[in-house]
Amino acid sequence: VASELGVEAMSLYHHVPGGKDEMLDGVVAVVQAQFVDSTALGGDWHGDMSAFARAYRTTLSEHPNVVPIIASRPAVAYRTSTAVVEPLLASLESAGFSREDALRAVRVFSRWIIGFSLGEASSGVAQEAAGEFDEPFLVEVVSDIASAEDAVFEFGLVALLDGLGARLGT
């Protein structure tokens, strides 16, 4: 954006109405809109939470530098994703979750996905660091970090879904 305007990156904020905060909110809004557009919900809480998690992870992995900004602006992230969050809450409530549990489930999933995405963005660094360790345990851990992100994400997703299912009594 700065190069398009012919200015230095650090002075870019002076060229955006509302300054730095407004610009960062706009970046979050653009990424969240991509997430919303890529998320298809079907009305089944289990499938909907899975779709939500996978679509959000995919979107965040396409914009790893934006993940910390999203993490620091949760109100903007929620405001710009209501087209997904509202039907997701309805799906959870129609399955028998209380409104409070539905809200908390979406928040837990969102925070887990953001945190997972932050860690995933650094997995390349972990792979480079694998050669620095002599201890077999650390080599094993770092190698898993560097090679099994999809499996770890799916493991976590199943664990969270199973936990919600147990809370619901299914």
PDB file of C-alpha atoms in Angstrom:
ATOM      1  CA  VAL A   1       0.000   0.000   0.000  1.00  0.00           C
ATOM      2  CA  ALA A   2       2.818   2.373   0.901  1.00  0.00           C
ATOM      3  CA  SER A   3       4.595   1.824  -2.413  1.00  0.00           C
ATOM      4  CA  GLU A   4       1.327   2.393  -4.296  1.00  0.00           C
ATOM      5  CA  LEU A   5       1.006   5.756  -2.562  1.00  0.00           C
ATOM      6  CA  GLY A   6       4.696   6.552  -3.024  1.00  0.00           C
ATOM      7  CA  VAL A   7       5.383   6.905   0.705  1.00  0.00           C
ATOM      8  CA  GLU A   8       7.479   5.122   3.323  1.00  0.00           C
ATOM      9  CA  ALA A   9       5.730   2.332   5.187  1.00  0.00           C
ATOM     10  CA  MET A  10       6.055   4.082   8.551  1.00  0.00           C
ATOM     11  CA  SER A  11       4.389   7.231   7.222  1.00  0.00           C
ATOM     12  CA  LEU A  12       1.545   5.304   5.636  1.00  0.00           C
ATOM     13  CA  TYR A  13      -0.623   5.767   8.704  1.00  0.00           C
ATOM     14  CA  HIS A  14      -0.625   9.526   8.124  1.00  0.00           C
ATOM     15  CA  HIS A  15      -2.252   8.960   4.727  1.00  0.00           C
ATOM     16  CA  VAL A  16      -5.131   6.863   6.025  1.00  0.00           C
ATOM     17  CA  PRO A  17      -8.141   8.572   7.585  1.00  0.00           C
ATOM     18  CA  GLY A  18      -8.251   7.419  11.197  1.00  0.00           C
ATOM     19  CA  GLY A  19      -4.550   6.594  11.265  1.00  0.00           C
ATOM     20  CA  LYS A  20      -2.910   3.372  12.289  1.00  0.00           C
ATOM     21  CA  ASP A  21      -5.852   1.934  14.229  1.00  0.00           C
ATOM     22  CA  GLU A  22      -8.246   2.427  11.337  1.00  0.00           C
ATOM     23  CA  MET A  23      -5.791   0.850   8.921  1.00  0.00           C
ATOM     24  CA  LEU A  24      -5.204  -2.187  11.131  1.00  0.00           C
ATOM     25  CA  ASP A  25      -8.955  -2.580  11.620  1.00  0.00           C
ATOM     26  CA  GLY A  26      -9.312  -2.519   7.835  1.00  0.00           C
ATOM     27  CA  VAL A  27      -6.699  -5.247   7.406  1.00  0.00           C
ATOM     28  CA  VAL A  28      -8.553  -7.417   9.916  1.00  0.00           C
ATOM     29  CA  ALA A  29     -11.845  -6.727   8.150  1.00  0.00           C
ATOM     30  CA  VAL A  30     -10.449  -7.758   4.751  1.00  0.00           C
ATOM     31  CA  VAL A  31      -9.057 -11.056   6.076  1.00  0.00           C
ATOM     32  CA  GLN A  32     -12.212 -11.781   8.064  1.00  0.00           C
ATOM     33  CA  ALA A  33     -14.322 -11.142   4.952  1.00  0.00           C
ATOM     34  CA  GLN A  34     -12.253 -13.742   3.099  1.00  0.00           C
ATOM     35  CA  PHE A  35     -12.894 -16.183   5.959  1.00  0.00           C
ATOM     36  CA  VAL A  36     -16.632 -15.476   5.917  1.00  0.00           C
ATOM     37  CA  ASP A  37     -16.810 -15.965   2.161  1.00  0.00           C
ATOM     38  CA  SER A  38     -15.033 -19.323   2.397  1.00  0.00           C
ATOM     39  CA  THR A  39     -17.125 -20.789   5.229  1.00  0.00           C
ATOM     40  CA  ALA A  40     -20.127 -22.953   4.390  1.00  0.00           C
ATOM     41  CA  LEU A  41     -22.341 -23.973   7.293  1.00  0.00           C
ATOM     42  CA  GLY A  42     -25.007 -26.661   7.037  1.00  0.00           C
ATOM     43  CA  GLY A  43     -26.935 -26.415  10.299  1.00  0.00           C
ATOM     44  CA  ASP A  44     -25.334 -29.394  12.107  1.00  0.00           C
ATOM     45  CA  TRP A  45     -23.306 -28.133  15.078  1.00  0.00           C
ATOM     46  CA  HIS A  46     -20.526 -30.696  14.718  1.00  0.00           C
ATOM     47  CA  GLY A  47     -20.076 -30.151  10.988  1.00  0.00           C
ATOM     48  CA  ASP A  48     -20.452 -26.401  11.374  1.00  0.00           C
ATOM     49  CA  MET A  49     -17.778 -26.146  14.061  1.00  0.00           C
ATOM     50  CA  SER A  50     -15.477 -28.280  11.890  1.00  0.00           C
ATOM     51  CA  ALA A  51     -16.128 -26.100   8.841  1.00  0.00           C
ATOM     52  CA  PHE A  52     -15.605 -22.956  10.921  1.00  0.00           C
ATOM     53  CA  ALA A  53     -12.286 -24.230  12.304  1.00  0.00           C
ATOM     54  CA  ARG A  54     -10.895 -25.440   9.007  1.00  0.00           C
ATOM     55  CA  ALA A  55     -11.956 -22.354   7.045  1.00  0.00           C
ATOM     56  CA  TYR A  56     -10.515 -20.003   9.656  1.00  0.00           C
ATOM     57  CA  ARG A  57      -7.225 -21.892   9.794  1.00  0.00           C
ATOM     58  CA  THR A  58      -6.979 -21.887   6.007  1.00  0.00           C
ATOM     59  CA  THR A  59      -7.629 -18.153   5.821  1.00  0.00           C
ATOM     60  CA  LEU A  60      -5.147 -17.370   8.581  1.00  0.00           C
ATOM     61  CA  SER A  61      -2.485 -19.579   7.014  1.00  0.00           C
ATOM     62  CA  GLU A  62      -2.830 -17.531   3.836  1.00  0.00           C
ATOM     63  CA  HIS A  63      -2.156 -14.352   5.856  1.00  0.00           C
ATOM     64  CA  PRO A  64       0.262 -15.351   8.645  1.00  0.00           C
ATOM     65  CA  ASN A  65       1.463 -11.789   9.234  1.00  0.00           C
ATOM     66  CA  VAL A  66      -2.102 -10.684   9.967  1.00  0.00           C
ATOM     67  CA  VAL A  67      -2.696 -13.299  12.690  1.00  0.00           C
ATOM     68  CA  PRO A  68      -1.112 -11.215  15.493  1.00  0.00           C
ATOM     69  CA  ILE A  69      -3.172  -8.218  14.376  1.00  0.00           C
ATOM     70  CA  ILE A  70      -6.370 -10.268  14.522  1.00  0.00           C
ATOM     71  CA  ALA A  71      -5.366 -11.574  17.950  1.00  0.00           C
ATOM     72  CA  SER A  72      -4.958  -8.006  19.179  1.00  0.00           C
ATOM     73  CA  ARG A  73      -8.296  -6.807  17.751  1.00  0.00           C
ATOM     74  CA  PRO A  74     -10.922  -9.393  18.759  1.00  0.00           C
ATOM     75  CA  ALA A  75     -13.816  -6.926  18.676  1.00  0.00           C
ATOM     76  CA  VAL A  76     -13.090  -6.102  15.027  1.00  0.00           C
ATOM     77  CA  ALA A  77     -12.657  -9.790  14.192  1.00  0.00           C
ATOM     78  CA  TYR A  78     -16.039 -10.688  15.682  1.00  0.00           C
ATOM     79  CA  ARG A  79     -17.803  -7.668  14.203  1.00  0.00           C
ATOM     80  CA  THR A  80     -16.559  -8.520  10.725  1.00  0.00           C
ATOM     81  CA  SER A  81     -17.437 -12.213  10.972  1.00  0.00           C
ATOM     82  CA  THR A  82     -21.024 -12.047  12.243  1.00  0.00           C
ATOM     83  CA  ALA A  83     -22.271 -13.565   8.979  1.00  0.00           C
ATOM     84  CA  VAL A  84     -20.622 -16.813  10.146  1.00  0.00           C
ATOM     85  CA  VAL A  85     -20.789 -16.460  13.919  1.00  0.00           C
ATOM     86  CA  GLU A  86     -24.545 -15.800  14.160  1.00  0.00           C
ATOM     87  CA  PRO A  87     -25.594 -18.913  12.188  1.00  0.00           C
ATOM     88  CA  LEU A  88     -22.934 -20.914  14.029  1.00  0.00           C
ATOM     89  CA  LEU A  89     -24.426 -19.866  17.363  1.00  0.00           C
ATOM     90  CA  ALA A  90     -27.895 -20.775  16.075  1.00  0.00           C
ATOM     91  CA  SER A  91     -26.626 -24.193  15.027  1.00  0.00           C
ATOM     92  CA  LEU A  92     -25.139 -24.811  18.470  1.00  0.00           C
ATOM     93  CA  GLU A  93     -28.267 -23.599  20.243  1.00  0.00           C
ATOM     94  CA  SER A  94     -30.582 -25.697  18.099  1.00  0.00           C
ATOM     95  CA  ALA A  95     -28.488 -28.737  19.055  1.00  0.00           C
ATOM     96  CA  GLY A  96     -29.161 -28.033  22.728  1.00  0.00           C
ATOM     97  CA  PHE A  97     -26.274 -25.834  23.854  1.00  0.00           C
ATOM     98  CA  SER A  98     -27.233 -22.904  26.041  1.00  0.00           C
ATOM     99  CA  ARG A  99     -26.559 -19.455  24.620  1.00  0.00           C
ATOM    100  CA  GLU A 100     -23.716 -19.033  27.103  1.00  0.00           C
ATOM    101  CA  ASP A 101     -22.100 -22.354  26.129  1.00  0.00           C
ATOM    102  CA  ALA A 102     -22.541 -21.594  22.416  1.00  0.00           C
ATOM    103  CA  LEU A 103     -20.824 -18.218  22.815  1.00  0.00           C
ATOM    104  CA  ARG A 104     -18.015 -19.751  24.815  1.00  0.00           C
ATOM    105  CA  ALA A 105     -17.561 -22.586  22.323  1.00  0.00           C
ATOM    106  CA  VAL A 106     -17.115 -20.125  19.461  1.00  0.00           C
ATOM    107  CA  ARG A 107     -14.707 -18.043  21.532  1.00  0.00           C
ATOM    108  CA  VAL A 108     -12.669 -21.103  22.544  1.00  0.00           C
ATOM    109  CA  PHE A 109     -12.477 -22.293  18.949  1.00  0.00           C
ATOM    110  CA  SER A 110     -11.534 -18.837  17.690  1.00  0.00           C
ATOM    111  CA  ARG A 111      -8.785 -18.416  20.258  1.00  0.00           C
ATOM    112  CA  TRP A 112      -7.470 -21.928  19.680  1.00  0.00           C
ATOM    113  CA  ILE A 113      -7.344 -21.413  15.910  1.00  0.00           C
ATOM    114  CA  ILE A 114      -5.610 -18.049  16.265  1.00  0.00           C
ATOM    115  CA  GLY A 115      -3.094 -19.510  18.706  1.00  0.00           C
ATOM    116  CA  PHE A 116      -2.565 -22.554  16.534  1.00  0.00           C
ATOM    117  CA  SER A 117      -2.032 -20.303  13.523  1.00  0.00           C
ATOM    118  CA  LEU A 118       0.542 -18.236  15.403  1.00  0.00           C
ATOM    119  CA  GLY A 119       2.433 -21.416  16.225  1.00  0.00           C
ATOM    120  CA  GLU A 120       2.034 -22.764  12.718  1.00  0.00           C
ATOM    121  CA  ALA A 121       3.570 -19.624  11.268  1.00  0.00           C
ATOM    122  CA  SER A 122       6.723 -20.392  13.239  1.00  0.00           C
ATOM    123  CA  SER A 123       6.916 -24.085  12.280  1.00  0.00           C
ATOM    124  CA  GLY A 124       9.483 -23.292   9.575  1.00  0.00           C
ATOM    125  CA  VAL A 125      11.735 -21.844  12.266  1.00  0.00           C
ATOM    126  CA  ALA A 126      11.269 -25.041  14.280  1.00  0.00           C
ATOM    127  CA  GLN A 127      12.282 -27.139  11.297  1.00  0.00           C
ATOM    128  CA  GLU A 128      15.475 -25.114  10.901  1.00  0.00           C
ATOM    129  CA  ALA A 129      16.175 -25.475  14.622  1.00  0.00           C
ATOM    130  CA  ALA A 130      15.789 -29.273  14.594  1.00  0.00           C
ATOM    131  CA  GLY A 131      19.454 -29.742  13.752  1.00  0.00           C
ATOM    132  CA  GLU A 132      20.507 -27.740  16.808  1.00  0.00           C
ATOM    133  CA  PHE A 133      19.367 -30.381  19.288  1.00  0.00           C
ATOM    134  CA  ASP A 134      21.258 -33.460  20.428  1.00  0.00           C
ATOM    135  CA  GLU A 135      18.629 -34.659  22.896  1.00  0.00           C
ATOM    136  CA  PRO A 136      16.368 -37.297  21.261  1.00  0.00           C
ATOM    137  CA  PHE A 137      13.266 -35.960  22.984  1.00  0.00           C
ATOM    138  CA  LEU A 138      13.783 -32.427  21.664  1.00  0.00           C
ATOM    139  CA  VAL A 139      14.596 -33.711  18.182  1.00  0.00           C
ATOM    140  CA  GLU A 140      11.343 -35.689  18.250  1.00  0.00           C
ATOM    141  CA  VAL A 141       9.288 -32.698  19.440  1.00  0.00           C
ATOM    142  CA  VAL A 142      10.805 -30.229  16.990  1.00  0.00           C
ATOM    143  CA  SER A 143      10.529 -32.696  14.111  1.00  0.00           C
ATOM    144  CA  ASP A 144       6.846 -33.227  14.891  1.00  0.00           C
ATOM    145  CA  ILE A 145       6.298 -29.464  15.010  1.00  0.00           C
ATOM    146  CA  ALA A 146       7.944 -29.108  11.636  1.00  0.00           C
ATOM    147  CA  SER A 147       6.178 -31.966   9.875  1.00  0.00           C
ATOM    148  CA  ALA A 148       2.797 -32.735  11.376  1.00  0.00           C
ATOM    149  CA  GLU A 149       0.834 -29.483  11.548  1.00  0.00           C
ATOM    150  CA  ASP A 150      -2.217 -30.866   9.728  1.00  0.00           C
ATOM    151  CA  ALA A 151      -2.330 -33.942  11.963  1.00  0.00           C
ATOM    152  CA  VAL A 152      -1.922 -31.833  15.106  1.00  0.00           C
ATOM    153  CA  PHE A 153      -4.676 -29.456  13.991  1.00  0.00           C
ATOM    154  CA  GLU A 154      -7.055 -32.348  13.311  1.00  0.00           C
ATOM    155  CA  PHE A 155      -6.147 -33.950  16.653  1.00  0.00           C
ATOM    156  CA  GLY A 156      -6.980 -30.699  18.455  1.00  0.00           C
ATOM    157  CA  LEU A 157     -10.171 -30.227  16.474  1.00  0.00           C
ATOM    158  CA  VAL A 158     -11.407 -33.719  17.355  1.00  0.00           C
ATOM    159  CA  ALA A 159     -10.501 -33.168  21.016  1.00  0.00           C
ATOM    160  CA  LEU A 160     -12.445 -29.902  21.130  1.00  0.00           C
ATOM    161  CA  LEU A 161     -15.435 -31.367  19.306  1.00  0.00           C
ATOM    162  CA  ASP A 162     -15.438 -34.416  21.585  1.00  0.00           C
ATOM    163  CA  GLY A 163     -15.343 -32.110  24.601  1.00  0.00           C
ATOM    164  CA  LEU A 164     -18.306 -30.114  23.326  1.00  0.00           C
ATOM    165  CA  GLY A 165     -20.166 -33.329  22.531  1.00  0.00           C
ATOM    166  CA  ALA A 166     -19.563 -34.576  26.084  1.00  0.00           C
ATOM    167  CA  ARG A 167     -20.835 -31.284  27.476  1.00  0.00           C
ATOM    168  CA  LEU A 168     -23.947 -31.660  25.357  1.00  0.00           C
ATOM    169  CA  GLY A 169     -24.318 -35.277  26.417  1.00  0.00           C
ATOM    170  CA  THR A 170     -23.983 -36.817  22.953  1.00  0.00           C
TER     171      THR A 170
END
